[in-house]
Amino acid sequence: MGESVGVLIAVVSSCLGGTAAAVTRYLVGSADAVTLAILRWGIGFLCVLPAALLLRVRWPQRSDWLGVASLGVCYFGLFFVFYNIAVSYTTAARASLALSTLPLQTMVVGALLGIESLTTRKTAGVVIAMLGVFAALASGLSAAPPGAWRGELIMTGAVLCMAFYNVWSRPFMQRSSPLGYLTVGMGAGAAALVLIGALTGRVAGLWT
């Protein structure tokens, strides 16, 4: 039962992620990467915070605030700025294919940090899946926009931020709650983006 629920959540998450990629590709021509990230996570934080307060979630411990905030800035700030830049160079579908290197990168990061060991079966499965991704990218290369490889390379590099976020997030969530951890991290990322937007004049541009 638990595995079925996990699979269902993964499918729904993938559908929402694909929709977000397509919408981002549509909007990226009208706004820069930082402005899109400000809108995405500023609005997201305003939606998540009331839910966390109403549900009285368990918040991260004070000793964890710096770590949670740093990971939030890395993921909700840095990763999604690079994500938006990547999508501006290539198609939503090809960007999503590059994003699908996340399992491989997460597995490698986990092994490098000594958190999860690499098994032969696990490594073989992920490598086979990645070969499929690379084959799909190569087969559609003739129909890709000029310079699409830049977007795919940026996305693959940005995924490294997400891989570290995935690996380092677990202990913080275990000491608090998933929603509490998410709210604090998203708030920190959104605050960092708003600060950058204010310093660069992008926040003022949202009202003009």
Coordinates of C-alpha atoms in Angstrom, one line a residue:
M1 CA 0.0 0.0 0.0
G2 CA 2.8 2.4 0.9
E3 CA 4.7 1.7 -2.3
S4 CA 1.5 2.3 -4.4
V5 CA 1.0 5.7 -2.7
G6 CA 4.6 6.6 -3.3
V7 CA 4.3 5.7 -7.0
L8 CA 1.1 7.7 -7.3
I9 CA 2.7 10.7 -5.7
A10 CA 5.7 10.4 -8.0
V11 CA 3.4 10.2 -11.1
V12 CA 1.5 13.3 -10.0
S13 CA 4.7 15.1 -9.2
S14 CA 6.1 14.3 -12.7
C15 CA 2.9 15.6 -14.3
L16 CA 3.0 18.8 -12.4
G17 CA 6.7 19.2 -13.1
G18 CA 6.2 18.7 -16.8
T19 CA 3.4 21.3 -16.8
A20 CA 5.7 23.8 -14.9
A21 CA 8.4 23.2 -17.5
A22 CA 6.1 23.9 -20.4
V23 CA 4.7 27.1 -18.7
T24 CA 8.2 28.3 -17.9
R25 CA 9.2 27.8 -21.5
Y26 CA 6.2 29.9 -22.6
L27 CA 6.9 32.7 -20.1
V28 CA 10.7 32.8 -20.3
G29 CA 10.6 35.0 -23.4
S30 CA 8.8 37.7 -21.5
A31 CA 10.7 37.8 -18.2
D32 CA 14.2 37.1 -17.1
A33 CA 15.2 34.0 -15.0
V34 CA 15.3 35.8 -11.6
T35 CA 12.0 37.5 -12.1
L36 CA 10.3 34.2 -12.9
A37 CA 11.9 32.6 -9.8
I38 CA 10.7 35.5 -7.6
L39 CA 7.1 35.1 -8.9
R40 CA 7.2 31.3 -8.6
W41 CA 8.5 31.0 -5.1
G42 CA 7.2 34.3 -3.7
I43 CA 3.7 33.2 -4.5
G44 CA 4.5 29.6 -3.5
F45 CA 5.6 30.7 -0.1
L46 CA 2.5 32.8 0.4
C47 CA 0.4 29.7 -0.3
V48 CA 2.4 27.2 1.8
L49 CA 2.9 29.3 4.9
P50 CA -0.8 29.6 5.9
A51 CA -1.2 25.8 5.4
A52 CA 1.8 25.2 7.7
L53 CA 0.4 27.5 10.3
L54 CA -3.0 26.0 10.2
L55 CA -1.7 22.5 10.4
R56 CA 0.7 23.5 13.3
V57 CA 3.6 21.7 11.7
R58 CA 6.8 20.9 13.5
W59 CA 9.3 23.5 12.6
P60 CA 13.1 23.0 12.2
Q61 CA 15.1 23.3 15.4
R62 CA 16.9 26.5 16.0
S63 CA 20.2 24.8 15.5
D64 CA 19.1 23.7 12.1
W65 CA 17.9 27.1 10.8
L66 CA 21.1 28.0 9.1
G67 CA 21.4 24.6 7.3
V68 CA 17.7 24.6 6.3
A69 CA 17.9 28.2 5.0
S70 CA 21.1 27.5 3.1
L71 CA 19.6 24.5 1.4
G72 CA 16.5 26.6 0.6
V73 CA 18.6 29.3 -1.1
C74 CA 20.5 26.6 -3.0
Y75 CA 17.4 24.9 -4.3
F76 CA 14.6 27.5 -4.5
G77 CA 17.0 30.3 -5.4
L78 CA 20.1 29.0 -7.3
F79 CA 18.7 25.9 -8.9
F80 CA 15.6 27.5 -10.3
V81 CA 17.4 30.5 -11.7
F82 CA 19.6 28.1 -13.6
Y83 CA 16.5 26.1 -14.5
N84 CA 14.9 29.2 -16.0
I85 CA 18.0 30.1 -17.9
A86 CA 18.3 26.5 -19.3
V87 CA 14.7 26.5 -20.5
S88 CA 15.4 29.7 -22.4
Y89 CA 17.9 28.0 -24.6
T90 CA 16.1 24.7 -25.4
T91 CA 12.7 23.2 -25.5
A92 CA 10.7 22.2 -22.4
A93 CA 10.9 18.5 -23.4
R94 CA 14.6 18.5 -23.9
A95 CA 15.2 20.4 -20.6
S96 CA 13.0 17.9 -18.8
L97 CA 15.1 15.1 -20.3
A98 CA 18.3 16.7 -19.0
L99 CA 16.5 17.1 -15.6
S100 CA 15.9 13.4 -15.5
T101 CA 19.6 12.9 -14.8
L102 CA 18.7 13.7 -11.2
P103 CA 18.5 10.0 -10.0
L104 CA 22.1 9.4 -11.3
Q105 CA 23.5 12.5 -9.8
T106 CA 21.7 12.0 -6.5
M107 CA 23.0 8.5 -6.3
V108 CA 26.6 9.6 -7.0
V109 CA 26.4 12.5 -4.5
G110 CA 25.0 10.1 -1.8
A111 CA 27.9 7.8 -2.4
L112 CA 30.5 10.5 -2.4
L113 CA 29.1 11.8 0.9
G114 CA 29.1 8.3 2.4
I115 CA 25.3 8.4 3.0
E116 CA 24.3 5.6 0.5
S117 CA 26.4 2.9 -1.0
L118 CA 26.4 2.1 -4.7
T119 CA 25.2 -1.4 -5.5
T120 CA 25.7 -3.1 -8.9
R121 CA 22.0 -3.5 -9.5
K122 CA 21.2 0.1 -8.6
T123 CA 24.0 1.5 -10.7
A124 CA 23.1 -0.7 -13.7
G125 CA 19.5 0.4 -13.6
V126 CA 20.3 4.1 -13.4
V127 CA 22.9 3.9 -16.1
I128 CA 20.5 2.1 -18.5
A129 CA 17.9 4.8 -17.8
M130 CA 20.4 7.5 -18.5
L131 CA 21.5 5.9 -21.7
G132 CA 17.9 6.2 -22.8
V133 CA 17.8 9.9 -21.9
F134 CA 21.0 10.6 -23.9
A135 CA 19.7 8.6 -26.9
A136 CA 16.4 10.6 -26.8
L137 CA 18.4 13.9 -26.7
A138 CA 20.6 12.8 -29.6
S139 CA 17.8 11.5 -31.8
G140 CA 16.0 14.9 -31.7
L141 CA 19.1 17.0 -32.1
S142 CA 18.2 18.0 -35.7
A143 CA 14.9 19.5 -34.6
A144 CA 16.3 21.3 -31.5
P145 CA 16.7 25.1 -31.4
P146 CA 20.1 26.5 -32.3
G147 CA 22.4 26.4 -29.2
A148 CA 20.0 24.0 -27.4
W149 CA 23.0 22.1 -26.0
R150 CA 23.8 25.1 -23.8
G151 CA 20.4 24.8 -22.1
E152 CA 20.8 21.1 -21.6
L153 CA 24.3 21.5 -20.2
I154 CA 23.1 24.2 -17.8
M155 CA 20.2 22.1 -16.7
T156 CA 22.5 19.1 -16.1
G157 CA 24.8 21.3 -14.0
A158 CA 21.8 22.8 -12.1
V159 CA 20.6 19.4 -11.2
L160 CA 23.7 18.9 -9.2
C161 CA 22.3 21.6 -6.8
M162 CA 19.1 19.6 -6.5
A163 CA 21.0 16.3 -5.9
F164 CA 22.9 17.8 -2.9
Y165 CA 19.6 19.3 -1.7
N166 CA 17.9 15.8 -1.8
V167 CA 20.7 14.1 0.0
W168 CA 21.2 16.8 2.7
S169 CA 17.5 17.4 3.3
R170 CA 16.7 14.1 4.9
P171 CA 18.1 14.6 8.4
F172 CA 16.6 18.1 8.7
M173 CA 13.1 16.7 7.7
Q174 CA 13.5 13.9 10.2
R175 CA 14.1 16.4 13.0
S176 CA 11.1 18.6 12.0
S177 CA 8.4 17.7 9.4
P178 CA 8.3 17.7 5.6
L179 CA 6.0 20.7 5.4
G180 CA 7.8 22.7 8.1
Y181 CA 11.1 22.1 6.4
L182 CA 9.7 23.0 3.0
T183 CA 8.1 26.2 4.3
V184 CA 11.3 27.5 6.0
G185 CA 13.5 26.6 3.0
M186 CA 11.1 28.1 0.5
G187 CA 10.8 31.2 2.6
A188 CA 14.6 31.6 2.7
G189 CA 14.9 31.0 -1.1
A190 CA 12.1 33.5 -1.8
A191 CA 13.7 36.1 0.5
A192 CA 17.1 35.7 -1.2
L193 CA 15.5 36.1 -4.6
V194 CA 13.5 39.2 -3.6
L195 CA 16.7 40.7 -2.1
I196 CA 18.5 40.1 -5.4
G197 CA 15.5 41.5 -7.3
A198 CA 15.4 44.6 -5.2
L199 CA 19.1 45.3 -5.7
T200 CA 18.9 44.8 -9.4
G201 CA 15.6 46.7 -9.9
R202 CA 13.6 43.5 -11.0
V203 CA 11.1 43.8 -8.1
A204 CA 10.3 47.4 -9.1
G205 CA 9.7 46.1 -12.6
L206 CA 7.0 43.7 -11.4
W207 CA 4.7 46.7 -10.7
T208 CA 5.3 48.5 -14.0

